Each structure stands twice: as C-alpha cells, then as structure tokens.
Amino acid sequence: MHNDPKPWKTLESIYLHRRPWLTMRQDRVQLANGNTIDDFYVWEYPPWLNIIALTPDEQIILIRQYRHGIGKVLFELPAGVHDRAGESLLQGAQRELLEETGYGGGQWHEWMQLSPNPALQNNISYTFLALGVEKISSQRLDATEEITIHPVSPGEAREIIENGEMLQALHVAPIMKYLLSR
C-alpha cells in the first residue's frame, strides 16, 4: 500500500474544554504533503463498553432507556464507560451488565471493537459477548439512570432492529454480527 495516506504530525494541541463527559482539544496538524490544518478538533473519551448478554435459553438481554440527544426511548445493549482506574475492560463490562440489569456470570470474551467516529473522536467501543448469564441481583442504577430490562429471542432482536427501535449504531453492528453468525 505504497500510496496510502500517512499519519498527520501534531504540531500543537490546546485543550478547549475538559469535563468528565466532554473533553475537546484543538490540534494544529501537518499532513504528509506539507499542508497544515490550524484548527482540527478532537473529542476525547474513555473507552466505551457494550455487552451482548445471552441467558442459558439464548434470550438476549436488552435494555430500554431515554436518549435525550434524539428525544426517544429505545432498545439498546447494556453498556457503559470504562472510567475506573485499575479495572480491566472485561471487568468494566461485567460491572456494567450487573449494575444495569442484575445479570452476571457466564462465559465472556471480546466480540468486536469499533471506532465511534474516527475522524473526530479518539476512543474505541469494545463489545463483549457473555454466554450463559443469569439474573443474580437487582439493578444497581445510578441516580441519573432509568432503565428497563427486556430479555428477547434472537428473532425478536432482529425485528427490533428492523423496526427502527434500536438506533445506536455501536449496538446494532455487534448484535447483527452475532445474529448473522448463528
């Protein structure tokens, strides 16, 4: 791939905003051809975690919650942010599933990695596949979370996606990969 584009050289970075859920920096970059971009903006986020959780009878654990950005209540995968020091990605995913749904246990492995928006964001979204999870506790929601739990069959999950009731692309892609692999 001799003619592939080359990485840009960062000449300067200035942080414009630093908050736990919104960190933005302005980079001055130089392209391989020598041209510069004085104001390229990058949003920094920690890794995101998604879980495809299946019960022993192959029910997929979905959740529903309101998403203010688009003003809708939608189906999603259990998910969260990897933001605890000393916690592995797997441990974070297991914690998020337990907190949001009360499900745990099972056999876990990383299913896929996606970049939410590689042009503007620096993070990766990690999806884990958890087989054989069971209800082991009640939900442990944050004060700002209102989440309902919905075990569905693979066929119902496909219908939810086809009917536009799950719109989060970072959830649709890994669950469709799972449904197509069956």
PDB file of C-alpha atoms in Angstrom:
ATOM      1  CA  MET A   1       0.000   0.000   0.000  1.00  0.00           C
ATOM      2  CA  HIS A   2       2.707   2.417  -1.047  1.00  0.00           C
ATOM      3  CA  ASN A   3       0.291   5.194  -1.942  1.00  0.00           C
ATOM      4  CA  ASP A   4      -1.735   5.091   1.291  1.00  0.00           C
ATOM      5  CA  PRO A   5      -2.103   8.356   3.193  1.00  0.00           C
ATOM      6  CA  LYS A   6       0.401   8.875   6.007  1.00  0.00           C
ATOM      7  CA  PRO A   7      -0.416   9.865   9.602  1.00  0.00           C
ATOM      8  CA  TRP A   8      -0.513  13.565  10.346  1.00  0.00           C
ATOM      9  CA  LYS A   9       2.082  15.217  12.574  1.00  0.00           C
ATOM     10  CA  THR A  10       0.630  17.079  15.555  1.00  0.00           C
ATOM     11  CA  LEU A  11       2.398  20.429  15.828  1.00  0.00           C
ATOM     12  CA  GLU A  12       0.388  21.775  18.774  1.00  0.00           C
ATOM     13  CA  SER A  13      -2.553  20.749  20.983  1.00  0.00           C
ATOM     14  CA  ILE A  14      -4.657  23.090  23.084  1.00  0.00           C
ATOM     15  CA  TYR A  15      -7.436  21.873  25.367  1.00  0.00           C
ATOM     16  CA  LEU A  16     -10.570  23.965  24.895  1.00  0.00           C
ATOM     17  CA  HIS A  17     -12.808  22.141  27.356  1.00  0.00           C
ATOM     18  CA  ARG A  18     -12.110  19.461  29.991  1.00  0.00           C
ATOM     19  CA  ARG A  19     -15.044  17.847  31.756  1.00  0.00           C
ATOM     20  CA  PRO A  20     -15.685  14.187  32.580  1.00  0.00           C
ATOM     21  CA  TRP A  21     -18.119  13.733  29.666  1.00  0.00           C
ATOM     22  CA  LEU A  22     -16.782  16.322  27.249  1.00  0.00           C
ATOM     23  CA  THR A  23     -13.119  16.933  26.579  1.00  0.00           C
ATOM     24  CA  MET A  24     -12.239  18.777  23.396  1.00  0.00           C
ATOM     25  CA  ARG A  25      -8.880  19.784  22.067  1.00  0.00           C
ATOM     26  CA  GLN A  26      -7.776  21.834  19.104  1.00  0.00           C
ATOM     27  CA  ASP A  27      -4.833  20.405  17.206  1.00  0.00           C
ATOM     28  CA  ARG A  28      -2.610  22.132  14.689  1.00  0.00           C
ATOM     29  CA  VAL A  29      -1.509  19.361  12.329  1.00  0.00           C
ATOM     30  CA  GLN A  30       0.726  18.913   9.334  1.00  0.00           C
ATOM     31  CA  LEU A  31      -0.231  16.479   6.591  1.00  0.00           C
ATOM     32  CA  ALA A  32       2.384  14.313   4.885  1.00  0.00           C
ATOM     33  CA  ASN A  33       2.205  16.599   1.832  1.00  0.00           C
ATOM     34  CA  GLY A  34       3.292  19.545   3.998  1.00  0.00           C
ATOM     35  CA  ASN A  35      -0.080  21.303   4.204  1.00  0.00           C
ATOM     36  CA  THR A  36      -1.288  22.312   7.660  1.00  0.00           C
ATOM     37  CA  ILE A  37      -4.668  22.448   9.354  1.00  0.00           C
ATOM     38  CA  ASP A  38      -4.643  25.039  12.119  1.00  0.00           C
ATOM     39  CA  ASP A  39      -7.896  24.077  13.823  1.00  0.00           C
ATOM     40  CA  PHE A  40      -8.663  20.361  13.783  1.00  0.00           C
ATOM     41  CA  TYR A  41     -10.917  19.450  16.713  1.00  0.00           C
ATOM     42  CA  VAL A  42     -10.757  16.132  18.557  1.00  0.00           C
ATOM     43  CA  TRP A  43     -13.182  14.907  21.220  1.00  0.00           C
ATOM     44  CA  GLU A  44     -11.512  12.732  23.825  1.00  0.00           C
ATOM     45  CA  TYR A  45     -13.487   9.979  25.534  1.00  0.00           C
ATOM     46  CA  PRO A  46     -12.587   6.930  27.594  1.00  0.00           C
ATOM     47  CA  PRO A  47     -13.298   3.514  26.044  1.00  0.00           C
ATOM     48  CA  TRP A  48     -16.961   2.558  25.747  1.00  0.00           C
ATOM     49  CA  LEU A  49     -18.217  -0.920  26.691  1.00  0.00           C
ATOM     50  CA  ASN A  50     -21.171  -2.836  25.205  1.00  0.00           C
ATOM     51  CA  ILE A  51     -22.412  -6.283  26.176  1.00  0.00           C
ATOM     52  CA  ILE A  52     -24.291  -8.892  24.162  1.00  0.00           C
ATOM     53  CA  ALA A  53     -25.549 -10.979  27.080  1.00  0.00           C
ATOM     54  CA  LEU A  54     -27.291 -14.297  26.452  1.00  0.00           C
ATOM     55  CA  THR A  55     -29.101 -16.378  29.035  1.00  0.00           C
ATOM     56  CA  PRO A  56     -28.789 -20.200  29.064  1.00  0.00           C
ATOM     57  CA  ASP A  57     -32.013 -20.372  26.993  1.00  0.00           C
ATOM     58  CA  GLU A  58     -30.486 -17.921  24.455  1.00  0.00           C
ATOM     59  CA  GLN A  59     -32.518 -14.856  25.405  1.00  0.00           C
ATOM     60  CA  ILE A  60     -30.616 -11.658  24.595  1.00  0.00           C
ATOM     61  CA  ILE A  61     -30.696  -9.135  27.418  1.00  0.00           C
ATOM     62  CA  LEU A  62     -31.667  -5.740  26.021  1.00  0.00           C
ATOM     63  CA  ILE A  63     -32.447  -2.578  27.899  1.00  0.00           C
ATOM     64  CA  ARG A  64     -34.624   0.433  27.142  1.00  0.00           C
ATOM     65  CA  GLN A  65     -33.839   3.969  28.158  1.00  0.00           C
ATOM     66  CA  TYR A  66     -34.492   7.533  27.111  1.00  0.00           C
ATOM     67  CA  ARG A  67     -31.818   9.213  24.982  1.00  0.00           C
ATOM     68  CA  HIS A  68     -32.113  12.965  25.249  1.00  0.00           C
ATOM     69  CA  GLY A  69     -29.898  13.694  22.232  1.00  0.00           C
ATOM     70  CA  ILE A  70     -32.580  12.339  19.888  1.00  0.00           C
ATOM     71  CA  GLY A  71     -35.501  12.572  22.316  1.00  0.00           C
ATOM     72  CA  LYS A  72     -36.520   8.891  22.147  1.00  0.00           C
ATOM     73  CA  VAL A  73     -36.831   5.809  24.315  1.00  0.00           C
ATOM     74  CA  LEU A  74     -35.012   2.999  22.504  1.00  0.00           C
ATOM     75  CA  PHE A  75     -33.743  -0.541  22.896  1.00  0.00           C
ATOM     76  CA  GLU A  76     -30.001  -0.866  23.475  1.00  0.00           C
ATOM     77  CA  LEU A  77     -27.391  -3.301  24.636  1.00  0.00           C
ATOM     78  CA  PRO A  78     -26.300  -2.920  28.245  1.00  0.00           C
ATOM     79  CA  ALA A  79     -23.363  -0.538  28.024  1.00  0.00           C
ATOM     80  CA  GLY A  80     -21.181   1.938  29.837  1.00  0.00           C
ATOM     81  CA  VAL A  81     -17.881   3.724  30.064  1.00  0.00           C
ATOM     82  CA  HIS A  82     -14.536   2.307  31.159  1.00  0.00           C
ATOM     83  CA  ASP A  83     -13.577   5.009  33.625  1.00  0.00           C
ATOM     84  CA  ARG A  84     -12.355   3.235  36.773  1.00  0.00           C
ATOM     85  CA  ALA A  85      -8.643   3.072  37.452  1.00  0.00           C
ATOM     86  CA  GLY A  86      -7.281  -0.447  37.797  1.00  0.00           C
ATOM     87  CA  GLU A  87     -10.324  -2.078  36.202  1.00  0.00           C
ATOM     88  CA  SER A  88      -9.814  -4.136  33.033  1.00  0.00           C
ATOM     89  CA  LEU A  89     -12.135  -3.673  30.067  1.00  0.00           C
ATOM     90  CA  LEU A  90     -13.686  -7.070  30.832  1.00  0.00           C
ATOM     91  CA  GLN A  91     -14.227  -6.185  34.489  1.00  0.00           C
ATOM     92  CA  GLY A  92     -15.828  -2.909  33.451  1.00  0.00           C
ATOM     93  CA  ALA A  93     -18.190  -4.703  31.074  1.00  0.00           C
ATOM     94  CA  GLN A  94     -19.120  -7.243  33.741  1.00  0.00           C
ATOM     95  CA  ARG A  95     -19.772  -4.424  36.231  1.00  0.00           C
ATOM     96  CA  GLU A  96     -21.935  -2.506  33.752  1.00  0.00           C
ATOM     97  CA  LEU A  97     -24.066  -5.567  32.942  1.00  0.00           C
ATOM     98  CA  LEU A  98     -24.602  -6.294  36.631  1.00  0.00           C
ATOM     99  CA  GLU A  99     -25.408  -2.664  37.503  1.00  0.00           C
ATOM    100  CA  GLU A 100     -27.829  -2.093  34.621  1.00  0.00           C
ATOM    101  CA  THR A 101     -29.574  -5.467  34.559  1.00  0.00           C
ATOM    102  CA  GLY A 102     -28.686  -7.584  37.602  1.00  0.00           C
ATOM    103  CA  TYR A 103     -27.351 -10.291  35.243  1.00  0.00           C
ATOM    104  CA  GLY A 104     -23.901 -11.815  35.692  1.00  0.00           C
ATOM    105  CA  GLY A 105     -21.777 -14.922  35.482  1.00  0.00           C
ATOM    106  CA  GLY A 106     -21.407 -16.830  32.243  1.00  0.00           C
ATOM    107  CA  GLN A 107     -18.520 -17.143  29.833  1.00  0.00           C
ATOM    108  CA  TRP A 108     -17.175 -13.883  28.435  1.00  0.00           C
ATOM    109  CA  HIS A 109     -14.962 -12.911  25.526  1.00  0.00           C
ATOM    110  CA  GLU A 110     -14.330  -9.805  23.477  1.00  0.00           C
ATOM    111  CA  TRP A 111     -16.617  -9.801  20.454  1.00  0.00           C
ATOM    112  CA  MET A 112     -15.532  -6.750  18.449  1.00  0.00           C
ATOM    113  CA  GLN A 113     -14.004  -3.294  18.515  1.00  0.00           C
ATOM    114  CA  LEU A 114     -15.460  -0.276  16.761  1.00  0.00           C
ATOM    115  CA  SER A 115     -14.434   3.352  16.460  1.00  0.00           C
ATOM    116  CA  PRO A 116     -17.447   5.564  17.219  1.00  0.00           C
ATOM    117  CA  ASN A 117     -16.223   8.366  14.945  1.00  0.00           C
ATOM    118  CA  PRO A 118     -12.573   8.008  13.887  1.00  0.00           C
ATOM    119  CA  ALA A 119     -12.494  11.396  12.203  1.00  0.00           C
ATOM    120  CA  LEU A 120     -13.257  13.310  15.402  1.00  0.00           C
ATOM    121  CA  GLN A 121     -13.085  11.012  18.443  1.00  0.00           C
ATOM    122  CA  ASN A 122     -10.122   9.219  19.981  1.00  0.00           C
ATOM    123  CA  ASN A 123     -11.891   6.325  21.721  1.00  0.00           C
ATOM    124  CA  ILE A 124     -12.754   2.717  20.901  1.00  0.00           C
ATOM    125  CA  SER A 125     -16.022   0.954  21.709  1.00  0.00           C
ATOM    126  CA  TYR A 126     -15.459  -2.622  22.928  1.00  0.00           C
ATOM    127  CA  THR A 127     -18.269  -5.174  22.701  1.00  0.00           C
ATOM    128  CA  PHE A 128     -18.168  -8.323  24.811  1.00  0.00           C
ATOM    129  CA  LEU A 129     -20.187 -11.500  24.252  1.00  0.00           C
ATOM    130  CA  ALA A 130     -21.371 -13.083  27.503  1.00  0.00           C
ATOM    131  CA  LEU A 131     -22.879 -16.561  27.185  1.00  0.00           C
ATOM    132  CA  GLY A 132     -24.961 -18.179  29.916  1.00  0.00           C
ATOM    133  CA  VAL A 133     -25.592 -15.108  32.082  1.00  0.00           C
ATOM    134  CA  GLU A 134     -28.210 -15.375  34.814  1.00  0.00           C
ATOM    135  CA  LYS A 135     -30.141 -12.954  36.982  1.00  0.00           C
ATOM    136  CA  ILE A 136     -28.094 -12.785  40.201  1.00  0.00           C
ATOM    137  CA  SER A 137     -29.128  -9.465  41.754  1.00  0.00           C
ATOM    138  CA  SER A 138     -31.352  -6.453  41.356  1.00  0.00           C
ATOM    139  CA  GLN A 139     -30.345  -3.469  39.236  1.00  0.00           C
ATOM    140  CA  ARG A 140     -27.887  -1.005  40.781  1.00  0.00           C
ATOM    141  CA  LEU A 141     -28.676   2.083  38.757  1.00  0.00           C
ATOM    142  CA  ASP A 142     -27.055   5.477  39.109  1.00  0.00           C
ATOM    143  CA  ALA A 143     -29.368   8.271  40.229  1.00  0.00           C
ATOM    144  CA  THR A 144     -29.441   9.550  36.627  1.00  0.00           C
ATOM    145  CA  GLU A 145     -30.415   6.194  35.058  1.00  0.00           C
ATOM    146  CA  GLU A 146     -33.914   4.923  34.286  1.00  0.00           C
ATOM    147  CA  ILE A 147     -33.520   1.554  32.580  1.00  0.00           C
ATOM    148  CA  THR A 148     -35.912  -1.322  31.962  1.00  0.00           C
ATOM    149  CA  ILE A 149     -34.713  -4.863  31.185  1.00  0.00           C
ATOM    150  CA  HIS A 150     -36.035  -6.849  28.207  1.00  0.00           C
ATOM    151  CA  PRO A 151     -34.914 -10.434  27.529  1.00  0.00           C
ATOM    152  CA  VAL A 152     -35.736 -11.158  23.875  1.00  0.00           C
ATOM    153  CA  SER A 153     -35.228 -14.015  21.446  1.00  0.00           C
ATOM    154  CA  PRO A 154     -32.767 -13.599  18.579  1.00  0.00           C
ATOM    155  CA  GLY A 155     -35.738 -13.260  16.219  1.00  0.00           C
ATOM    156  CA  GLU A 156     -37.264 -10.526  18.364  1.00  0.00           C
ATOM    157  CA  ALA A 157     -33.898  -8.727  18.473  1.00  0.00           C
ATOM    158  CA  ARG A 158     -33.765  -8.754  14.675  1.00  0.00           C
ATOM    159  CA  GLU A 159     -37.334  -7.372  14.497  1.00  0.00           C
ATOM    160  CA  ILE A 160     -36.447  -4.611  16.975  1.00  0.00           C
ATOM    161  CA  ILE A 161     -33.558  -3.558  14.746  1.00  0.00           C
ATOM    162  CA  GLU A 162     -35.561  -3.851  11.521  1.00  0.00           C
ATOM    163  CA  ASN A 163     -38.399  -1.791  13.042  1.00  0.00           C
ATOM    164  CA  GLY A 164     -36.003   1.032  13.984  1.00  0.00           C
ATOM    165  CA  GLU A 165     -36.445   0.513  17.724  1.00  0.00           C
ATOM    166  CA  MET A 166     -32.654   0.203  18.211  1.00  0.00           C
ATOM    167  CA  LEU A 167     -30.762   3.055  16.558  1.00  0.00           C
ATOM    168  CA  GLN A 168     -27.411   3.092  18.359  1.00  0.00           C
ATOM    169  CA  ALA A 169     -25.048   2.036  15.568  1.00  0.00           C
ATOM    170  CA  LEU A 170     -22.437   0.808  18.051  1.00  0.00           C
ATOM    171  CA  HIS A 171     -25.063  -1.636  19.354  1.00  0.00           C
ATOM    172  CA  VAL A 172     -26.712  -2.602  16.067  1.00  0.00           C
ATOM    173  CA  ALA A 173     -23.437  -3.603  14.377  1.00  0.00           C
ATOM    174  CA  PRO A 174     -22.236  -6.113  17.013  1.00  0.00           C
ATOM    175  CA  ILE A 175     -25.667  -7.654  17.597  1.00  0.00           C
ATOM    176  CA  MET A 176     -26.188  -8.069  13.845  1.00  0.00           C
ATOM    177  CA  LYS A 177     -22.765  -9.704  13.611  1.00  0.00           C
ATOM    178  CA  TYR A 178     -23.903 -12.094  16.349  1.00  0.00           C
ATOM    179  CA  LEU A 179     -27.279 -12.799  14.695  1.00  0.00           C
ATOM    180  CA  LEU A 180     -25.627 -13.439  11.324  1.00  0.00           C
ATOM    181  CA  SER A 181     -23.033 -15.777  12.888  1.00  0.00           C
ATOM    182  CA  ARG A 182     -25.676 -18.144  14.299  1.00  0.00           C
TER     183      ARG A 182
END
